[in-house]
CSV table of C-alpha atoms and ligand atoms in Angstrom, one decimal:
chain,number,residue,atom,x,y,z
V,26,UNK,CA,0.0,0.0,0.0
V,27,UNK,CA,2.5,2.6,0.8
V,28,UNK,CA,4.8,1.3,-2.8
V,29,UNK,CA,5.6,4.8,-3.9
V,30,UNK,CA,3.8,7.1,-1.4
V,31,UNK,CA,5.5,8.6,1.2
V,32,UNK,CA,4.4,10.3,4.4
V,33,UNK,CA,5.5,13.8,5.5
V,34,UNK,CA,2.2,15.7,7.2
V,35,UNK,CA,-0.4,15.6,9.5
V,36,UNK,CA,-3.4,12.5,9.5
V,37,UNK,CA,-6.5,13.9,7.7
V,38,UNK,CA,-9.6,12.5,8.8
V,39,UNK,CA,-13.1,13.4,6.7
V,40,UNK,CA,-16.2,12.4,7.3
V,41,UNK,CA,-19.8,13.3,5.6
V,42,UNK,CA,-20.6,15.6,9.4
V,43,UNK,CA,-19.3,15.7,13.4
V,44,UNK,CA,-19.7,11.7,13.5
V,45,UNK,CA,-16.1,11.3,12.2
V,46,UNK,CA,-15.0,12.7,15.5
V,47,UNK,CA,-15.2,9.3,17.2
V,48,UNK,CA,-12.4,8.6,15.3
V,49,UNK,CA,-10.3,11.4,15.5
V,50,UNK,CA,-11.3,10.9,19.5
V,51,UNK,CA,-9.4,6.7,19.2
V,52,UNK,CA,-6.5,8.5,17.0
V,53,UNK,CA,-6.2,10.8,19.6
V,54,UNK,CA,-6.2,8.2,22.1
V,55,UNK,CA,-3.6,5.2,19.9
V,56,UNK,CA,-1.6,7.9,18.4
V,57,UNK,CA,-1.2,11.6,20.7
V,58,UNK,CA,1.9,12.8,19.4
V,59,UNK,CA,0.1,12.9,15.7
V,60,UNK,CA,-0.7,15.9,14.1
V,61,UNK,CA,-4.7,15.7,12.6
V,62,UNK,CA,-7.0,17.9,10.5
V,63,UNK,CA,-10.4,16.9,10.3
V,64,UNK,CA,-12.7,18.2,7.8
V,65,UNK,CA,-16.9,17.4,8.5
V,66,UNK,CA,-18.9,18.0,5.8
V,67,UNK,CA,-21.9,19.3,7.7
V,68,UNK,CA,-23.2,21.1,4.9
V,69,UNK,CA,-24.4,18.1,2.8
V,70,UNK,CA,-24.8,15.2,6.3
V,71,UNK,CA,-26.3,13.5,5.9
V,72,UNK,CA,-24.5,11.1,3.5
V,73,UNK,CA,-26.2,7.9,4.7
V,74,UNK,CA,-29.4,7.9,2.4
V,75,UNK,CA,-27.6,9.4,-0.9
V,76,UNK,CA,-26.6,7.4,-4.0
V,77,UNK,CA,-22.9,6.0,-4.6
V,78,UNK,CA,-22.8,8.6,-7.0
V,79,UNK,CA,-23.4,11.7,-5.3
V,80,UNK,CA,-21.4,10.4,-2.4
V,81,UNK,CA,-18.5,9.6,-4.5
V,82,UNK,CA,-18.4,13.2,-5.5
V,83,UNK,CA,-18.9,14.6,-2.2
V,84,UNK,CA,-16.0,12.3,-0.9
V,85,UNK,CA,-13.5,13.3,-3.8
V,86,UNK,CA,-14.3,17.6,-2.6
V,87,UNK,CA,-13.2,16.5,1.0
V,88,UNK,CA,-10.0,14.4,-0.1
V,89,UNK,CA,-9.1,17.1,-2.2
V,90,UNK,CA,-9.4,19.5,0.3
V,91,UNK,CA,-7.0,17.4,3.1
V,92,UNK,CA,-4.6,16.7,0.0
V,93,UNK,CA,-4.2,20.1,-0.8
V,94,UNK,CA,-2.9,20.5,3.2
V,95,UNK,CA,-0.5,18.1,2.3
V,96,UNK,CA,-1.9,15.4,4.5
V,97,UNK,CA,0.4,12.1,5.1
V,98,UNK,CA,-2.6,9.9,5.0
V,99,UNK,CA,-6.6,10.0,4.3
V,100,UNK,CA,-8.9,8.4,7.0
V,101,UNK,CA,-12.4,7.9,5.4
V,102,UNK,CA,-14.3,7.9,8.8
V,103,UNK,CA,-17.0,7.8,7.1
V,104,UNK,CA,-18.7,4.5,7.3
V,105,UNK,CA,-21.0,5.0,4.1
V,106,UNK,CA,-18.2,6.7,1.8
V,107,UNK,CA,-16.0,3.9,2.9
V,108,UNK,CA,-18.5,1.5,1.4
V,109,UNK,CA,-19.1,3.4,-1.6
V,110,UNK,CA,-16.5,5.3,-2.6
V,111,UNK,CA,-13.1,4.0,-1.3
V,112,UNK,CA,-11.6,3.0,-4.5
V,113,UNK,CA,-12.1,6.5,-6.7
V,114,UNK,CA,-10.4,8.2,-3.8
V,115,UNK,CA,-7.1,5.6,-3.4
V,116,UNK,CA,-6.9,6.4,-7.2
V,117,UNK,CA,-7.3,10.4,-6.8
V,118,UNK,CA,-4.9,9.6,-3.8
V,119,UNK,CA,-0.7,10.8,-3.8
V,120,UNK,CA,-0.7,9.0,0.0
V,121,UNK,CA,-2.3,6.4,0.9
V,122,UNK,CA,-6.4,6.2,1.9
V,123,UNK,CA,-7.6,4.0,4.8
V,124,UNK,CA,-11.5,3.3,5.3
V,125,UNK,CA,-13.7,2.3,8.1
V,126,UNK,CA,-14.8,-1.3,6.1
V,127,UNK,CA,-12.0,-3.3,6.4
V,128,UNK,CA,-10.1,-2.5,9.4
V,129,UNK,CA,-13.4,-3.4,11.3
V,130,UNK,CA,-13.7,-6.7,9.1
V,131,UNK,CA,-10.6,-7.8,10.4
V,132,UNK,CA,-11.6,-7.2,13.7
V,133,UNK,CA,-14.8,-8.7,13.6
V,134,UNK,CA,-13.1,-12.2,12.3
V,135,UNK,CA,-10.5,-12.0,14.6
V,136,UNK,CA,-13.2,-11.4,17.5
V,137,UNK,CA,-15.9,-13.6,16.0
V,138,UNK,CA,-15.9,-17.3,17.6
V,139,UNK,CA,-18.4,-18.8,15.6
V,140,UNK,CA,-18.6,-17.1,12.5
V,141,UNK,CA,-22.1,-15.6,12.6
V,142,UNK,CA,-21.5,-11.8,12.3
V,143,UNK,CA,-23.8,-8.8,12.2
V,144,UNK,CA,-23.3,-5.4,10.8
V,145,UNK,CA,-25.3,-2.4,11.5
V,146,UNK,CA,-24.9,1.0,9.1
V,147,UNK,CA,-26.5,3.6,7.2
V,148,UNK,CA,-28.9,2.2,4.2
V,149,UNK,CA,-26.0,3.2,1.5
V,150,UNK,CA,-23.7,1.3,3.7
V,151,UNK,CA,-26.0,-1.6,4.1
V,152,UNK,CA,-26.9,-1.9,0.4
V,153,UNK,CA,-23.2,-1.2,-0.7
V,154,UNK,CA,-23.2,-5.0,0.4
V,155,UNK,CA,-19.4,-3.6,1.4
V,156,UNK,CA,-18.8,-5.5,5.0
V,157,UNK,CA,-20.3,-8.4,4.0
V,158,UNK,CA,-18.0,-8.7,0.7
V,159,UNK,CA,-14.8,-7.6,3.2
V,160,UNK,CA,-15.7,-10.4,5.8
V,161,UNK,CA,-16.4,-13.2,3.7
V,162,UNK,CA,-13.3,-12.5,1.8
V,163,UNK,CA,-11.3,-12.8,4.7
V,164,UNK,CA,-13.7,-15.4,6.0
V,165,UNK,CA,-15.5,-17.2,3.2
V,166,UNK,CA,-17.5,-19.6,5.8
V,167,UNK,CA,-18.6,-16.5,7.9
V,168,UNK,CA,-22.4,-15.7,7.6
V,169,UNK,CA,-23.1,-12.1,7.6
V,170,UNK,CA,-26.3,-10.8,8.2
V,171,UNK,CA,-26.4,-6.6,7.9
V,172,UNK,CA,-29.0,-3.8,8.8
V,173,UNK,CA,-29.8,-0.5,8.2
V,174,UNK,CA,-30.2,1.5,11.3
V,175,UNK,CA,-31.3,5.1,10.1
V,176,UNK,CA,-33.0,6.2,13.4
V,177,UNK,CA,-29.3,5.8,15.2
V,178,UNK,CA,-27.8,8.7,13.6
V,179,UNK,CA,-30.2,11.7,15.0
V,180,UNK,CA,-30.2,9.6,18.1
V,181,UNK,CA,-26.8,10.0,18.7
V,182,UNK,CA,-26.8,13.9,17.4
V,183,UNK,CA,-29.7,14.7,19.8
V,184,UNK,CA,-27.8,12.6,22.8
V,185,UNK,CA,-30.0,10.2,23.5
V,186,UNK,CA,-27.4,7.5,23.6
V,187,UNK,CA,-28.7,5.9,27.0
V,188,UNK,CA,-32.2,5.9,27.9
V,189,UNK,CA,-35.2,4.0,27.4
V,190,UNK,CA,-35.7,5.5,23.9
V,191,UNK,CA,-32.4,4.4,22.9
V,192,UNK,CA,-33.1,1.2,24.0
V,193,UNK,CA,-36.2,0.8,22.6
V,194,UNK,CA,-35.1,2.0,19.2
V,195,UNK,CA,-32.0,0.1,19.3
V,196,UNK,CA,-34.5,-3.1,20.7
V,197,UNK,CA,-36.6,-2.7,17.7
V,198,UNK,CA,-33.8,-3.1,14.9
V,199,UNK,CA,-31.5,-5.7,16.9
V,200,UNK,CA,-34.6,-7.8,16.9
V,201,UNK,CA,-35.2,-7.6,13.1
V,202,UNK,CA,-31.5,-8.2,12.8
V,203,UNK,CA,-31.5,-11.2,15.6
V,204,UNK,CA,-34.4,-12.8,13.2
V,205,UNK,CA,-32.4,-13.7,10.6
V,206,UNK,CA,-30.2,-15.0,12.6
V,207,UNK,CA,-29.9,-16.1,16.1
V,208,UNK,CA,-26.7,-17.0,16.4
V,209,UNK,CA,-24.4,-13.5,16.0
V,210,UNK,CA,-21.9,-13.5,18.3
V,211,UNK,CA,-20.2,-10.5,16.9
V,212,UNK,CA,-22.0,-6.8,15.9
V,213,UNK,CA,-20.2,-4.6,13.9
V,214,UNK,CA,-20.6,-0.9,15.1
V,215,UNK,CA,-20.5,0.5,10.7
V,216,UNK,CA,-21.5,4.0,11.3
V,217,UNK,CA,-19.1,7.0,12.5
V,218,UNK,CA,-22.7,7.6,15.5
V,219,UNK,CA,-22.8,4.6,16.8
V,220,UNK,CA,-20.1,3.9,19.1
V,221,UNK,CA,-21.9,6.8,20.9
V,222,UNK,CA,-24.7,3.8,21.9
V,223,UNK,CA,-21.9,1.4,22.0
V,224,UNK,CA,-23.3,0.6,25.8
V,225,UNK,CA,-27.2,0.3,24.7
V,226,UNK,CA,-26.4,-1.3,22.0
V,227,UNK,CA,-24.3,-3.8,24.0
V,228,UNK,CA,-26.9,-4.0,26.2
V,229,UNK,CA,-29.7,-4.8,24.1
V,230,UNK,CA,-28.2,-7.3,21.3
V,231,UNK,CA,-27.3,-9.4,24.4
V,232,UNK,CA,-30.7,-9.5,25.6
V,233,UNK,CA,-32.1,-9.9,22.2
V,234,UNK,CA,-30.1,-13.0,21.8
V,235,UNK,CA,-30.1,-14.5,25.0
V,236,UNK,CA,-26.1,-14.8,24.7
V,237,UNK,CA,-22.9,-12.8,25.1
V,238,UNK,CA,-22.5,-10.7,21.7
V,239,UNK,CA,-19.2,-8.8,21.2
V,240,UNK,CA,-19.2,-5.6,20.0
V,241,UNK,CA,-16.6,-4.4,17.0
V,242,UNK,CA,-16.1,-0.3,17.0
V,243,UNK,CA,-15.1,0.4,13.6
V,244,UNK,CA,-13.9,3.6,15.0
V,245,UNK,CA,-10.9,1.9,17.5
V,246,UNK,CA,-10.7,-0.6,14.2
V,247,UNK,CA,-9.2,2.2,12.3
V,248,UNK,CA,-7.4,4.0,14.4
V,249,UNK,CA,-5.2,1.0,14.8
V,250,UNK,CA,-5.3,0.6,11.0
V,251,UNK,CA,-3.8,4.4,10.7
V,252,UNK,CA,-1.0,3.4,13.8
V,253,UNK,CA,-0.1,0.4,11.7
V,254,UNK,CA,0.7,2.0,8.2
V,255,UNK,CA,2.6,4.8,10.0
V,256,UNK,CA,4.7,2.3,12.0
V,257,UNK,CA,5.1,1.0,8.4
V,258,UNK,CA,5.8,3.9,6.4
V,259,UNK,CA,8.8,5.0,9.5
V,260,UNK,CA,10.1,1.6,9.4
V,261,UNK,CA,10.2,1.8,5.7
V,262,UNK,CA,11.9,4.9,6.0
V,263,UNK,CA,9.0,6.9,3.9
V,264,UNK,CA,7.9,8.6,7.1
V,265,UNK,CA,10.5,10.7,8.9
V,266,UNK,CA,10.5,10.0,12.6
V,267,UNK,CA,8.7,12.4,15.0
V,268,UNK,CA,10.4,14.5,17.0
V,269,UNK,CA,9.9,15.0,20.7
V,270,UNK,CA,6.8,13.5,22.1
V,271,UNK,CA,4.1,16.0,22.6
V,272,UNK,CA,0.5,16.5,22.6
V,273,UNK,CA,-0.1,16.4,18.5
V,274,UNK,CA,-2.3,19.4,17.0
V,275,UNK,CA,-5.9,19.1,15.9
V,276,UNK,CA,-7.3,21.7,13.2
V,277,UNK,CA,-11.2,21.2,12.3
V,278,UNK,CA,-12.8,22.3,9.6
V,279,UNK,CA,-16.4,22.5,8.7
V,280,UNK,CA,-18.9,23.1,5.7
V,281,UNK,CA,-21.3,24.6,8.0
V,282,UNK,CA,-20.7,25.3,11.4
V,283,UNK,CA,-24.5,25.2,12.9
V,284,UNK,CA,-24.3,23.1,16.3
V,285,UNK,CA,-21.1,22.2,15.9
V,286,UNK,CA,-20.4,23.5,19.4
V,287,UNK,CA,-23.1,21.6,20.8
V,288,UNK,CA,-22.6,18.5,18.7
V,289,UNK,CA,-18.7,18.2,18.5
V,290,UNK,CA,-17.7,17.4,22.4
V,291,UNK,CA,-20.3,14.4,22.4
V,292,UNK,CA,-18.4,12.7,19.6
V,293,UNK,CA,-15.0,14.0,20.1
V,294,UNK,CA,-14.9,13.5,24.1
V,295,UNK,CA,-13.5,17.0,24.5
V,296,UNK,CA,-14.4,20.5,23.0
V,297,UNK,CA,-12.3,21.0,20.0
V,298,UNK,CA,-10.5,24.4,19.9
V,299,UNK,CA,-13.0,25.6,17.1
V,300,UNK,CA,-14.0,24.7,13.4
V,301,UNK,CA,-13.3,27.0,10.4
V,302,UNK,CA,-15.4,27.5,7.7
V,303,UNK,CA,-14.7,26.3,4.5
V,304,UNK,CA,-16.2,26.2,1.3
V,305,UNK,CA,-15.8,23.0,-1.1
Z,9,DGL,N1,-20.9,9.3,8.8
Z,9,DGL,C1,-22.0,8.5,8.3
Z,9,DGL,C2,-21.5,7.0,8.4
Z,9,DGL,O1,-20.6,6.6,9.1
Z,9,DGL,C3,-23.2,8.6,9.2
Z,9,DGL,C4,-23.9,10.0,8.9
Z,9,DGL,C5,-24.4,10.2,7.5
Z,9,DGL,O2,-25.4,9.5,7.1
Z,9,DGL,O3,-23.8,11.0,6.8
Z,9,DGL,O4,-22.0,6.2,7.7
């Protein structure tokens, strides 16, 4: 991945709004000496109910826009562009472009114990058929059963992430998704707003199913992808090594910056230090 792409800047991170925030909050976590500029397009969000197309071209304007900052590597924290639209932007890419889909497929079949795995994610993601053609490439015997969870989204955006209407949303789709098939062990968190329910949604799938069921944050997933291909790209010598360890910089940048104040912390963890405005 890295043959003939080297890495000099800062991570950038994109995602289609705030929920991409989740993962700069595990890069903050895996990596803190990294320098990251996050871009949320929160203009056009949602992303999760658009065509491939228009979501292609969407993701392609925010690529372009961390490229031009002369970013080492794109994270697509987008769940649904991931699914959609990953392969136009590692073409349009100088440095290399990690998604959401497989870092969290490896993690589910690594997690999985017997081989029944569920995915939840925005309907584009869902109907991309994406994770499912991820896991049973690395798994050809796993059965993957996937939902579309739409109502998740505002849920987490509104904060309502742990009472009983959480529950009883997350109750009604985890029992559609426990229908077709009883034996999950493993539930694939493929959306940037749901580790925000990670706990209700714990909660509930292992009720629903009457056993343990082991949750897979795409979020952590990737941030461990992006530690790996820079641990990579230093050893390779493509990466020049950092310099003193220090607390690594965060710029945002936004498409529209209407409740971002409110909105960012919840994902992020923290309050950023402010988004600017940009126009794509
Ligand atoms: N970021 C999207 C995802 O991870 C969720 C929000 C949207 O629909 O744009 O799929």
């Amino acid at each position: 991945m890295l043959d003939g792409k080297g890495f000099q800047g800062p991570i950038g991170v994109f995602d289609s709004g705030v929920g991409g925030l989740t993962v700069v909050r595990a890069l903050r976590r895996e990596l803190p000496a990294e320098d990251i500029i996050y871009l949320g397009d929160t203009a056009r969000v949602p992303y999760g109910g658009k065509s491939p197309r228009t979501v292609e071209r969407y993701a392609l304007a925010c690529q372009q826009f961390l490229l031009d900052r002369e970013v080492a590597l794109v994270l697509v924290a987008c769940n649904t562009v991931s699914a959609t639209a990953l392969p136009a932007l590692a073409e349009a890419s100088p440095v290399p472009v990690i998604g959401a889909v497989e870092p969290g497929a490896q993690v589910a079949v690594a997690t999985t114990r017997n081989r029944h795995i569920g995915v939840i994610g925005t309907l584009a993601t869902v109907r991309s058929g994406a994770y499912v053609r991820a896991i049973t490439a690395l798994e050809p015997t796993a059965k993957v059963s996937s939902l579309a969870c739409p109502l998740l989204v505002p849920l987490a955006e509104e904060g309502w992430v742990d009472d009983e209407i959480a529950s009883m949303v997350a109750r009604r789709y985890l029992t559609q998704l426990f229908a077709a098939d009883r034996e999950l062990d493993t539930l694939v968190l493929g959306c940037t707003h749901y580790p925000l329910l990670g706990e209700t949604l714990h909660r509930v799938a292992t009720e629903v199913a009457g056993h343990p069921v082991a949750i897979v944050d795409s979020a952590v997933a990737m941030a461990n992808a992006a530690r790996r291909e820079l641990a990579r790209g230093r050893a390779a010598g493509s990466l020049p090594a950092r310099g003193p360890a220090g607390p690594g910089r965060l710029d945002c940048y936004a498409t529209d910056t209407s409740r971002l104040e409110e909105l960012a912390p919840r994902f992020l963890g923290e309050a950023p230090s402010g988004f600017a405005l940009v126009d794509l």
